[in-house]
mmCIF file of C-alpha atoms in Angstrom:
data_model
loop_
_atom_site.group_PDB
_atom_site.id
_atom_site.type_symbol
_atom_site.label_atom_id
_atom_site.label_comp_id
_atom_site.label_asym_id
_atom_site.label_seq_id
_atom_site.Cartn_x
_atom_site.Cartn_y
_atom_site.Cartn_z
ATOM 1 C CA ASP A 15 14.319 9.658 -1.318
ATOM 2 C CA THR A 16 13.863 13.428 -1.237
ATOM 3 C CA GLY A 17 10.139 13.481 -0.461
ATOM 4 C CA VAL A 18 8.342 14.248 2.795
ATOM 5 C CA SER A 19 8.852 11.474 5.325
ATOM 6 C CA GLN A 20 6.854 10.647 8.438
ATOM 7 C CA ASP A 21 7.608 8.404 11.349
ATOM 8 C CA PRO A 22 6.158 6.108 12.520
ATOM 9 C CA ARG A 23 3.907 4.924 9.725
ATOM 10 C CA HIS A 24 1.606 3.160 12.151
ATOM 11 C CA LYS A 25 0.996 3.643 15.857
ATOM 12 C CA ILE A 26 -1.329 1.665 18.107
ATOM 13 C CA THR A 27 -1.814 2.995 21.602
ATOM 14 C CA LYS A 28 -4.138 2.658 24.530
ATOM 15 C CA ARG A 29 -6.538 5.409 25.492
ATOM 16 C CA GLY A 30 -4.931 7.891 27.826
ATOM 17 C CA GLN A 31 -1.388 7.433 26.538
ATOM 18 C CA ASN A 32 0.665 10.175 24.891
ATOM 19 C CA VAL A 33 1.970 9.788 21.356
ATOM 20 C CA THR A 34 4.401 11.810 19.257
ATOM 21 C CA PHE A 35 4.776 11.812 15.495
ATOM 22 C CA ARG A 36 7.609 13.210 13.421
ATOM 23 C CA CYS A 37 7.633 14.824 9.993
ATOM 24 C CA ASP A 38 10.707 15.573 7.904
ATOM 25 C CA PRO A 39 9.808 17.948 5.083
ATOM 26 C CA ILE A 40 11.583 18.341 1.763
ATOM 27 C CA SER A 41 14.802 20.065 2.722
ATOM 28 C CA GLU A 42 14.380 23.422 1.003
ATOM 29 C CA HIS A 43 10.720 23.808 1.982
ATOM 30 C CA ASN A 44 10.203 26.406 4.683
ATOM 31 C CA ARG A 45 6.454 25.861 5.089
ATOM 32 C CA LEU A 46 5.065 22.806 6.852
ATOM 33 C CA TYR A 47 1.486 21.676 7.444
ATOM 34 C CA TRP A 48 -0.250 19.032 9.518
ATOM 35 C CA TYR A 49 -3.589 17.530 8.474
ATOM 36 C CA ARG A 50 -5.826 14.854 9.955
ATOM 37 C CA GLN A 51 -7.786 12.403 7.804
ATOM 38 C CA THR A 52 -10.478 10.170 9.242
ATOM 39 C CA LEU A 53 -11.963 7.215 7.401
ATOM 40 C CA GLY A 54 -14.050 8.212 4.420
ATOM 41 C CA GLN A 55 -13.162 11.883 4.700
ATOM 42 C CA GLY A 56 -10.737 14.258 3.089
ATOM 43 C CA PRO A 57 -7.824 15.679 5.049
ATOM 44 C CA GLU A 58 -8.617 18.490 7.484
ATOM 45 C CA PHE A 59 -6.125 21.238 8.222
ATOM 46 C CA LEU A 60 -4.641 21.224 11.741
ATOM 47 C CA THR A 61 -1.725 23.649 11.821
ATOM 48 C CA TYR A 62 0.899 25.471 9.769
ATOM 49 C CA PHE A 63 4.523 26.511 10.300
ATOM 50 C CA GLN A 64 6.604 28.975 8.399
ATOM 51 C CA ASN A 65 10.165 28.149 9.364
ATOM 52 C CA GLU A 66 9.982 27.635 13.151
ATOM 53 C CA ALA A 67 6.965 29.877 13.708
ATOM 54 C CA GLN A 68 3.545 28.295 14.159
ATOM 55 C CA LEU A 69 1.327 30.778 12.333
ATOM 56 C CA GLU A 70 -2.054 29.106 12.248
ATOM 57 C CA LYS A 71 -3.945 26.526 14.301
ATOM 58 C CA SER A 72 -7.317 25.016 13.493
ATOM 59 C CA ARG A 73 -10.014 24.821 16.134
ATOM 60 C CA LEU A 74 -9.676 21.048 15.618
ATOM 61 C CA LEU A 75 -6.367 21.291 17.470
ATOM 62 C CA SER A 76 -7.540 20.934 21.060
ATOM 63 C CA ASP A 77 -5.312 21.663 24.038
ATOM 64 C CA ARG A 78 -4.275 17.994 24.058
ATOM 65 C CA PHE A 79 -2.492 18.559 20.755
ATOM 66 C CA SER A 80 0.788 20.403 20.404
ATOM 67 C CA ALA A 81 3.051 20.830 17.421
ATOM 68 C CA GLU A 82 6.587 22.135 17.235
ATOM 69 C CA ARG A 83 9.195 22.872 14.633
ATOM 70 C CA PRO A 84 12.111 23.980 16.788
ATOM 71 C CA LYS A 85 14.780 24.554 14.152
ATOM 72 C CA GLY A 86 12.559 25.170 11.177
ATOM 73 C CA SER A 87 13.304 21.750 9.726
ATOM 74 C CA PHE A 88 11.525 18.660 11.099
ATOM 75 C CA SER A 89 8.294 18.960 13.047
ATOM 76 C CA THR A 90 6.648 16.923 15.791
ATOM 77 C CA LEU A 91 2.973 16.524 16.613
ATOM 78 C CA GLU A 92 2.170 15.316 20.120
ATOM 79 C CA ILE A 93 -1.205 14.135 21.350
ATOM 80 C CA GLN A 94 -1.613 13.870 25.094
ATOM 81 C CA ARG A 95 -4.164 11.667 26.860
ATOM 82 C CA THR A 96 -5.275 10.086 23.597
ATOM 83 C CA GLU A 97 -8.947 9.347 23.022
ATOM 84 C CA GLN A 98 -10.552 6.881 20.632
ATOM 85 C CA GLY A 99 -11.747 9.812 18.542
ATOM 86 C CA ASP A 100 -8.113 10.685 17.828
ATOM 87 C CA SER A 101 -7.809 7.568 15.672
ATOM 88 C CA ALA A 102 -7.006 8.851 12.196
ATOM 89 C CA MET A 103 -4.292 9.283 9.596
ATOM 90 C CA TYR A 104 -2.067 12.255 10.400
ATOM 91 C CA LEU A 105 -0.589 13.771 7.264
ATOM 92 C CA CYS A 106 2.286 16.191 6.958
ATOM 93 C CA ALA A 107 2.914 18.375 3.927
ATOM 94 C CA SER A 108 5.577 20.875 2.982
ATOM 95 C CA ARG A 109 5.796 23.721 0.504
ATOM 96 C CA PRO A 110 8.590 25.955 -0.708
ATOM 97 C CA GLN A 111 8.614 29.728 -0.489
ATOM 98 C CA GLY A 112 6.644 31.545 -3.148
ATOM 99 C CA ALA A 113 3.053 31.935 -4.220
ATOM 100 C CA GLY A 114 1.530 29.308 -6.423
ATOM 101 C CA ASP A 115 3.651 26.449 -5.175
ATOM 102 C CA THR A 116 1.723 23.442 -4.087
ATOM 103 C CA GLN A 117 1.969 21.224 -1.042
ATOM 104 C CA TYR A 118 3.755 17.889 -1.127
ATOM 105 C CA PHE A 119 2.372 15.266 1.209
ATOM 106 C CA GLY A 120 4.096 12.577 3.200
ATOM 107 C CA PRO A 121 2.756 9.010 3.503
ATOM 108 C CA GLY A 122 1.076 9.744 6.838
ATOM 109 C CA THR A 123 1.054 8.191 10.293
ATOM 110 C CA ARG A 124 -1.946 6.013 11.023
ATOM 111 C CA LEU A 125 -2.943 6.229 14.682
ATOM 112 C CA THR A 126 -5.223 3.669 16.293
ATOM 113 C CA VAL A 127 -6.366 4.347 19.848
ATOM 114 C CA LEU A 128 -7.749 1.268 21.594
ATOM 115 C CA GLY B 16 -16.672 28.976 5.214
ATOM 116 C CA GLU B 17 -15.168 26.861 2.529
ATOM 117 C CA ASP B 18 -16.939 23.709 1.436
ATOM 118 C CA VAL B 19 -15.966 21.241 -1.281
ATOM 119 C CA GLU B 20 -18.339 18.503 -2.393
ATOM 120 C CA GLN B 21 -17.843 15.416 -4.524
ATOM 121 C CA SER B 22 -19.799 12.318 -5.377
ATOM 122 C CA LEU B 23 -18.598 9.346 -3.381
ATOM 123 C CA PHE B 24 -18.172 6.657 -6.005
ATOM 124 C CA LEU B 25 -17.575 6.160 -9.728
ATOM 125 C CA SER B 26 -17.204 2.920 -11.631
ATOM 126 C CA VAL B 27 -15.879 2.765 -15.209
ATOM 127 C CA ARG B 28 -14.626 0.096 -17.597
ATOM 128 C CA GLU B 29 -10.963 -0.047 -18.504
ATOM 129 C CA GLY B 30 -10.308 2.010 -21.615
ATOM 130 C CA ASP B 31 -13.290 4.307 -21.105
ATOM 131 C CA SER B 32 -13.039 7.909 -19.956
ATOM 132 C CA SER B 33 -13.717 8.820 -16.332
ATOM 133 C CA VAL B 34 -15.171 12.142 -15.284
ATOM 134 C CA ILE B 35 -15.029 13.106 -11.629
ATOM 135 C CA ASN B 36 -16.975 16.187 -10.593
ATOM 136 C CA CYS B 37 -16.577 18.645 -7.742
ATOM 137 C CA THR B 38 -18.355 21.772 -6.556
ATOM 138 C CA TYR B 39 -16.969 24.366 -4.180
ATOM 139 C CA THR B 40 -18.512 27.305 -2.402
ATOM 140 C CA ASP B 41 -15.719 29.815 -1.854
ATOM 141 C CA SER B 42 -15.710 32.260 -4.757
ATOM 142 C CA SER B 43 -12.321 33.592 -3.634
ATOM 143 C CA SER B 44 -10.638 30.248 -4.316
ATOM 144 C CA THR B 45 -7.514 30.892 -6.323
ATOM 145 C CA TYR B 46 -6.133 27.407 -6.833
ATOM 146 C CA LEU B 47 -8.081 24.220 -7.432
ATOM 147 C CA TYR B 48 -6.379 20.872 -7.143
ATOM 148 C CA TRP B 49 -6.880 17.225 -7.856
ATOM 149 C CA TYR B 50 -5.090 14.760 -5.606
ATOM 150 C CA LYS B 51 -4.957 10.964 -5.890
ATOM 151 C CA GLN B 52 -4.757 8.642 -2.898
ATOM 152 C CA GLU B 53 -4.089 4.955 -3.275
ATOM 153 C CA PRO B 54 -4.835 2.539 -0.413
ATOM 154 C CA GLY B 55 -2.462 3.039 2.503
ATOM 155 C CA ALA B 56 -0.609 5.822 0.731
ATOM 156 C CA GLY B 57 -0.322 9.584 1.077
ATOM 157 C CA LEU B 58 -1.757 12.145 -1.280
ATOM 158 C CA GLN B 59 -0.278 12.571 -4.727
ATOM 159 C CA LEU B 60 -0.862 15.850 -6.516
ATOM 160 C CA LEU B 61 -2.164 15.109 -10.007
ATOM 161 C CA THR B 62 -2.739 18.586 -11.326
ATOM 162 C CA TYR B 63 -3.955 22.027 -10.386
ATOM 163 C CA ILE B 64 -5.561 24.948 -12.140
ATOM 164 C CA PHE B 65 -5.609 28.649 -11.437
ATOM 165 C CA SER B 66 -9.022 30.222 -11.083
ATOM 166 C CA ASN B 67 -8.430 32.446 -14.108
ATOM 167 C CA MET B 68 -8.159 29.401 -16.375
ATOM 168 C CA ASP B 69 -10.964 27.380 -17.941
ATOM 169 C CA MET B 70 -9.085 24.260 -18.879
ATOM 170 C CA LYS B 71 -5.803 22.528 -18.334
ATOM 171 C CA GLN B 72 -4.620 19.373 -20.066
ATOM 172 C CA ASP B 73 -1.792 17.151 -18.918
ATOM 173 C CA GLN B 74 -1.367 13.883 -20.841
ATOM 174 C CA ARG B 75 -4.448 11.766 -20.036
ATOM 175 C CA LEU B 76 -5.830 14.316 -17.584
ATOM 176 C CA THR B 77 -8.093 17.224 -18.484
ATOM 177 C CA VAL B 78 -9.319 19.682 -15.872
ATOM 178 C CA LEU B 79 -12.302 21.881 -16.637
ATOM 179 C CA LEU B 80 -13.272 24.826 -14.452
ATOM 180 C CA ASN B 81 -16.603 26.630 -14.571
ATOM 181 C CA LYS B 82 -15.980 29.512 -12.217
ATOM 182 C CA LYS B 83 -19.492 30.904 -12.556
ATOM 183 C CA ASP B 84 -21.019 27.653 -11.319
ATOM 184 C CA LYS B 85 -18.057 26.861 -9.034
ATOM 185 C CA HIS B 86 -17.733 23.487 -10.721
ATOM 186 C CA LEU B 87 -14.517 21.591 -11.339
ATOM 187 C CA SER B 88 -14.107 18.329 -13.196
ATOM 188 C CA LEU B 89 -11.304 15.870 -13.852
ATOM 189 C CA ARG B 90 -11.422 13.758 -16.979
ATOM 190 C CA ILE B 91 -9.141 10.742 -17.224
ATOM 191 C CA ALA B 92 -8.857 9.444 -20.764
ATOM 192 C CA ASP B 93 -8.289 5.741 -21.469
ATOM 193 C CA THR B 94 -8.759 4.822 -17.807
ATOM 194 C CA GLN B 95 -6.479 2.035 -16.596
ATOM 195 C CA THR B 96 -6.762 -0.323 -13.619
ATOM 196 C CA GLY B 97 -3.873 1.576 -12.055
ATOM 197 C CA ASP B 98 -6.100 4.632 -11.929
ATOM 198 C CA SER B 99 -8.267 2.958 -9.276
ATOM 199 C CA ALA B 100 -7.933 5.174 -6.216
ATOM 200 C CA ILE B 101 -9.677 7.925 -4.285
ATOM 201 C CA TYR B 102 -9.559 11.315 -5.983
ATOM 202 C CA PHE B 103 -9.781 14.463 -3.887
ATOM 203 C CA CYS B 104 -10.796 17.844 -5.147
ATOM 204 C CA ALA B 105 -9.293 20.691 -3.123
ATOM 205 C CA GLU B 106 -9.121 24.456 -3.110
ATOM 206 C CA SER B 107 -7.059 27.214 -1.578
ATOM 207 C CA MET B 108 -7.127 30.963 -1.634
ATOM 208 C CA GLY B 109 -3.435 31.278 -2.288
ATOM 209 C CA GLY B 110 -1.176 33.906 -0.805
ATOM 210 C CA GLY B 111 -0.306 33.757 2.873
ATOM 211 C CA TYR B 112 -0.076 30.251 4.166
ATOM 212 C CA GLN B 113 -2.360 28.729 1.535
ATOM 213 C CA LYS B 114 -4.465 26.373 3.661
ATOM 214 C CA VAL B 115 -5.988 23.687 1.442
ATOM 215 C CA THR B 116 -9.594 22.585 1.914
ATOM 216 C CA PHE B 117 -10.367 19.093 0.648
ATOM 217 C CA GLY B 118 -13.538 17.403 -0.489
ATOM 218 C CA THR B 119 -14.573 14.006 0.854
ATOM 219 C CA GLY B 120 -13.090 12.176 -2.120
ATOM 220 C CA THR B 121 -14.478 10.119 -5.008
ATOM 221 C CA LYS B 122 -13.573 6.459 -5.106
ATOM 222 C CA LEU B 123 -12.856 5.432 -8.696
ATOM 223 C CA GLN B 124 -13.227 1.747 -9.478
ATOM 224 C CA VAL B 125 -11.894 0.592 -12.835
ATOM 225 C CA ILE B 126 -13.372 -2.660 -14.072
ATOM 226 C CA PRO B 127 -11.048 -4.732 -16.279
#
């Protein structure tokens, strides 16, 4: 499978715990995005990487959230001190270099905070 | 800021055509997209249209863009039960990092 993969697919955690999600983009794609999707809503942009550089962060990304892409390949999204309001689907997408190319989404990680 | 709006629900009979509508506010939108999301799955890009186009057809899918009214529609011909899903309209300005702004989605129910 050469698509975007995410791990884990589901995560249940207790409030206050830290969680980390991983995204593996399509191998030749240098641009990587994280989105959050809550029930009944469309995805909302969280952050963007070009290679290893994090170039844009949404105001939705509070200081409890941190994302990395250390070698410009896979990326991790960590949420510290989780809150019930963090419960959502976290989607990763990747895109190759060049204008006009679209984003390819992974299956998402569904987070439930109890 | 950008805003994308869609109706929440559409029900059609199998074999009929479905038309899903979307309005957006950002006149500088360069790309307009339609994504499909099935239950428990990620987003699948169906088609996209550049803002300098009026129409794009791809097999059973027809996208119409009225840039003056900032209105986008997706027509699915001969709708099948497998088309039941949530359809998201989305836009981006292109260039740079191309952040995509999504609508809230339209749930399409196909009745056999």
